[in-house]
Each structure stands twice: as structure tokens, then as C-alpha cells.
Short mmCIF file of C-alpha atoms in Angstrom, two decimals:
data_model
loop_
_atom_site.label_atom_id
_atom_site.label_comp_id
_atom_site.label_asym_id
_atom_site.label_seq_id
_atom_site.Cartn_x
_atom_site.Cartn_y
_atom_site.Cartn_z
CA UNK A 19 0.00 0.00 0.00
CA UNK A 20 1.44 3.36 -0.94
CA UNK A 21 1.87 6.33 1.41
CA UNK A 22 -0.83 8.38 -0.30
CA UNK A 23 -3.36 5.62 0.33
CA UNK A 24 -2.31 5.34 3.99
CA UNK A 25 -2.73 9.09 4.40
CA UNK A 26 -6.18 8.98 2.79
CA UNK A 27 -7.21 6.18 5.16
CA UNK A 28 -5.93 8.15 8.16
CA UNK A 29 -7.68 11.32 6.98
CA UNK A 30 -10.99 9.47 6.65
CA UNK A 31 -10.70 8.09 10.19
CA UNK A 32 -9.62 11.48 11.56
CA UNK A 33 -13.09 12.78 10.62
CA UNK A 34 -14.84 9.99 12.53
CA UNK A 35 -17.19 10.95 15.32
CA UNK A 36 -19.60 8.47 16.80
CA UNK A 37 -22.59 10.21 18.38
CA UNK A 38 -22.45 10.23 22.15
CA UNK A 39 -25.43 9.27 24.28
CA UNK A 40 -26.71 12.85 24.57
CA UNK A 41 -26.50 13.20 20.78
CA UNK A 42 -28.61 10.11 20.09
CA UNK A 43 -32.22 10.73 19.11
CA UNK A 44 -34.55 10.52 22.09
CA UNK A 45 -37.75 11.62 20.38
CA UNK A 46 -38.81 8.09 19.53
CA UNK A 47 -37.89 6.62 16.16
CA UNK A 48 -39.91 3.99 14.37
CA UNK A 49 -38.06 0.84 13.35
CA UNK A 50 -37.13 1.96 9.83
CA UNK A 51 -35.96 5.35 11.12
CA UNK A 52 -33.84 3.55 13.71
CA UNK A 53 -32.29 1.31 11.05
CA UNK A 54 -31.51 4.29 8.82
CA UNK A 55 -30.01 6.32 11.66
CA UNK A 56 -27.76 3.51 12.92
CA UNK A 57 -26.59 2.57 9.43
CA UNK A 58 -25.69 6.20 8.69
CA UNK A 59 -23.66 6.33 11.91
CA UNK A 60 -21.75 3.08 11.33
CA UNK A 61 -21.26 3.50 7.56
CA UNK A 62 -17.88 5.30 7.95
CA UNK A 63 -16.62 2.26 9.86
CA UNK A 64 -17.44 -0.11 7.02
CA UNK A 65 -19.58 -2.27 9.30
CA UNK A 66 -22.26 -4.45 7.76
CA UNK A 67 -25.61 -2.66 7.90
CA UNK A 68 -28.13 -3.58 10.57
CA UNK A 69 -31.59 -4.62 9.40
CA UNK A 70 -35.11 -4.40 10.78
CA UNK A 71 -35.16 -8.18 11.15
CA UNK A 72 -31.95 -8.11 13.19
CA UNK A 73 -33.33 -5.45 15.52
CA UNK A 74 -36.53 -7.45 15.93
CA UNK A 75 -34.52 -10.54 16.84
CA UNK A 76 -32.36 -8.62 19.34
CA UNK A 77 -35.49 -7.30 21.03
CA UNK A 78 -37.16 -10.76 21.09
CA UNK A 79 -34.04 -12.26 22.65
CA UNK A 80 -33.92 -9.39 25.20
CA UNK A 81 -30.47 -8.33 24.02
CA UNK A 82 -31.83 -4.79 23.78
CA UNK A 83 -34.84 -3.30 25.47
CA UNK A 84 -37.87 -3.59 23.19
CA UNK A 85 -39.54 -0.58 21.63
CA UNK A 86 -41.97 1.51 23.64
CA UNK A 87 -45.21 1.76 21.66
CA UNK A 88 -43.21 0.83 18.53
CA UNK A 89 -40.68 3.61 19.17
CA UNK A 90 -36.95 3.34 19.87
CA UNK A 91 -35.21 5.83 22.14
CA UNK A 92 -31.59 6.65 22.96
CA UNK A 93 -31.12 3.67 25.31
CA UNK A 94 -32.16 1.16 22.65
CA UNK A 95 -30.27 3.00 19.93
CA UNK A 96 -27.07 3.00 22.04
CA UNK A 97 -27.32 -0.77 22.56
CA UNK A 98 -28.03 -1.33 18.88
CA UNK A 99 -25.08 0.84 17.83
CA UNK A 100 -22.72 -1.23 19.97
CA UNK A 101 -24.15 -4.48 18.62
CA UNK A 102 -23.89 -3.28 15.02
CA UNK A 103 -20.21 -2.47 15.54
CA UNK A 104 -19.07 -5.49 17.58
CA UNK A 105 -21.20 -8.28 16.09
CA UNK A 106 -18.38 -9.27 13.73
CA UNK A 107 -15.96 -10.01 16.56
CA UNK A 108 -18.25 -11.28 19.35
CA UNK A 109 -21.11 -13.73 19.43
CA UNK A 110 -24.52 -12.40 20.40
CA UNK A 111 -24.28 -14.49 23.56
CA UNK A 112 -21.05 -12.75 24.60
CA UNK A 113 -22.44 -9.33 23.69
CA UNK A 114 -25.33 -10.11 26.08
CA UNK A 115 -22.83 -11.07 28.78
CA UNK A 116 -20.97 -7.79 28.35
CA UNK A 117 -24.22 -5.82 28.55
CA UNK A 118 -25.23 -7.69 31.74
CA UNK A 119 -21.83 -7.09 33.33
CA UNK A 120 -21.93 -3.41 32.36
CA UNK A 121 -25.38 -2.86 33.88
CA UNK A 122 -24.03 -3.87 37.27
CA UNK A 123 -21.30 -1.23 37.16
CA UNK A 124 -22.10 1.62 34.77
CA UNK A 125 -25.14 3.47 33.49
CA UNK A 126 -25.98 3.00 29.83
CA UNK A 127 -24.80 6.53 29.14
CA UNK A 128 -21.39 6.09 30.78
CA UNK A 129 -20.83 2.69 29.17
CA UNK A 130 -21.88 3.84 25.70
CA UNK A 131 -19.87 7.08 25.81
CA UNK A 132 -16.82 5.13 26.99
CA UNK A 133 -17.27 2.66 24.14
CA UNK A 134 -17.44 5.46 21.56
CA UNK A 135 -14.45 7.35 22.99
CA UNK A 136 -12.33 4.22 23.27
CA UNK A 137 -13.22 3.03 19.76
CA UNK A 138 -12.32 6.40 18.24
CA UNK A 139 -9.14 6.43 20.34
CA UNK A 140 -8.11 2.97 19.16
CA UNK A 141 -8.98 3.69 15.52
CA UNK A 142 -6.97 6.93 15.58
CA UNK A 143 -3.97 4.97 16.85
CA UNK A 144 -4.45 2.01 14.51
CA UNK A 145 -4.73 4.24 11.43
CA UNK A 146 -1.76 6.41 12.45
CA UNK A 147 -3.72 9.54 13.29
CA UNK A 148 -2.12 9.45 16.76
CA UNK A 149 1.24 8.04 17.83
CA UNK A 150 -0.10 6.70 21.14
CA UNK A 151 -3.26 5.23 22.54
CA UNK A 152 -4.71 7.82 24.89
CA UNK A 153 -5.90 6.83 28.33
CA UNK A 154 -9.71 6.85 28.36
CA UNK A 155 -11.63 6.67 31.62
CA UNK A 156 -10.35 6.67 35.16
CA UNK A 157 -10.97 3.15 36.45
CA UNK A 158 -9.51 -0.25 35.71
CA UNK A 159 -11.56 -3.40 35.95
CA UNK A 160 -11.94 -6.77 34.30
CA UNK A 161 -15.00 -5.45 32.48
CA UNK A 162 -13.10 -2.45 31.13
CA UNK A 163 -10.24 -4.72 30.07
CA UNK A 164 -12.63 -7.05 28.27
CA UNK A 165 -14.35 -4.17 26.53
CA UNK A 166 -11.00 -2.74 25.49
CA UNK A 167 -10.11 -6.13 24.03
CA UNK A 168 -13.31 -6.10 21.99
CA UNK A 169 -12.57 -2.56 20.81
CA UNK A 170 -9.02 -3.51 19.79
CA UNK A 171 -10.42 -6.45 17.79
CA UNK A 172 -13.01 -4.22 16.11
CA UNK A 173 -10.44 -1.55 15.24
CA UNK A 174 -8.11 -4.18 13.77
CA UNK A 175 -10.95 -5.66 11.69
CA UNK A 176 -11.84 -2.21 10.36
CA UNK A 177 -8.19 -1.49 9.58
CA UNK A 178 -7.68 -4.80 7.78
CA UNK A 179 -10.84 -4.35 5.71
CA UNK A 180 -9.68 -0.89 4.66
CA UNK A 181 -6.22 -2.24 3.80
CA UNK A 182 -7.63 -5.03 1.64
CA UNK A 183 -9.96 -2.56 -0.08
CA UNK A 184 -7.06 -0.18 -0.71
CA UNK A 185 -4.88 -2.94 -2.15
CA UNK A 186 -7.67 -3.94 -4.53
CA UNK A 187 -8.17 -0.33 -5.56
CA UNK A 188 -4.43 0.12 -6.20
CA UNK A 189 -4.47 -2.93 -8.51
CA UNK A 190 -7.14 -1.37 -10.74
#
């Protein structure tokens, strides 16, 4: 991969901003609006899109809180965002375990905002936007270590996908 391509990849990641909990819609989105919103947010990461059927299954399996009068709010959207991003590196069963562990320690807002900050942090490092991984958060725990491991795996998957795409593009 040439240096110009690496710089383009880094520049694209530099612009990344995942919406924090307070930025998530809390007006009540219908299912299709929820799908569209989440897919727009995760598109820059190259993650596979989430579908209405997937969301329905997650709600049926109690992985995410179900809709309230057919509407999804910030709590459900935050859970669905995390699932959409990590589902390629963790089984649904293990995602559920992480959510259960998190609920005993952190609020949804704190956990989700940490996830977003740490993912951006790791992607910035992985893509060469930063020379070091910044310290995010103030506590250390097994849960935080496990979540960081998931985030490292996700950032590496995203990086590898971008590298393979870039190599294919350079061949053309």
C-alpha cells in the first residue's frame, strides 16, 4: 500500500465521530428510522448494515430493550449501535454477557460514551492519526479490560478491511 493511500485512510478516520449518548435521538424513532439512523452512523466504519429483522430478533431475545409503543429511544439506539459495531468479533451471547456485566457497574450513558471514545481512540492509533493510545476513563476493571479487548479487535478488523480494499483499488 502506498503512502498516499495510507494518508487517505488516516484522513478518513480522523473525521470519525460516533454520536455520544446525549447526541442520540430521544424523540422516539420507528423501526425503519432507527435502522436508517444507525446505518448512517456506522457506515464510515465499514460495518455491515443492521436490518429491521436483526433489531426485531435482538429485542425478542432481550439483548436490547424492546420498543416503547413501537418507538426506539436513545437507550435502545445505544445498545443497537454497539451491537452493530461489535457483532463481527463477538457472538450475540457474549455481547449479552458484556451488557449484563456493564449494567451492574455503569449506566448506559457512561458505558456507551466510553465505548465510543475508546473506539475512536483505538482507531486513531491504529490508522496512524495518533502516535499513542490515549488513556480513556479513570478506572480499571476486568470489564473495562474485556471491553478494550473487543474494541481492539473491532479496530483491527476495520483497519484490515480498509487495507484489503485499498490494495484492490491500487491494482485497478
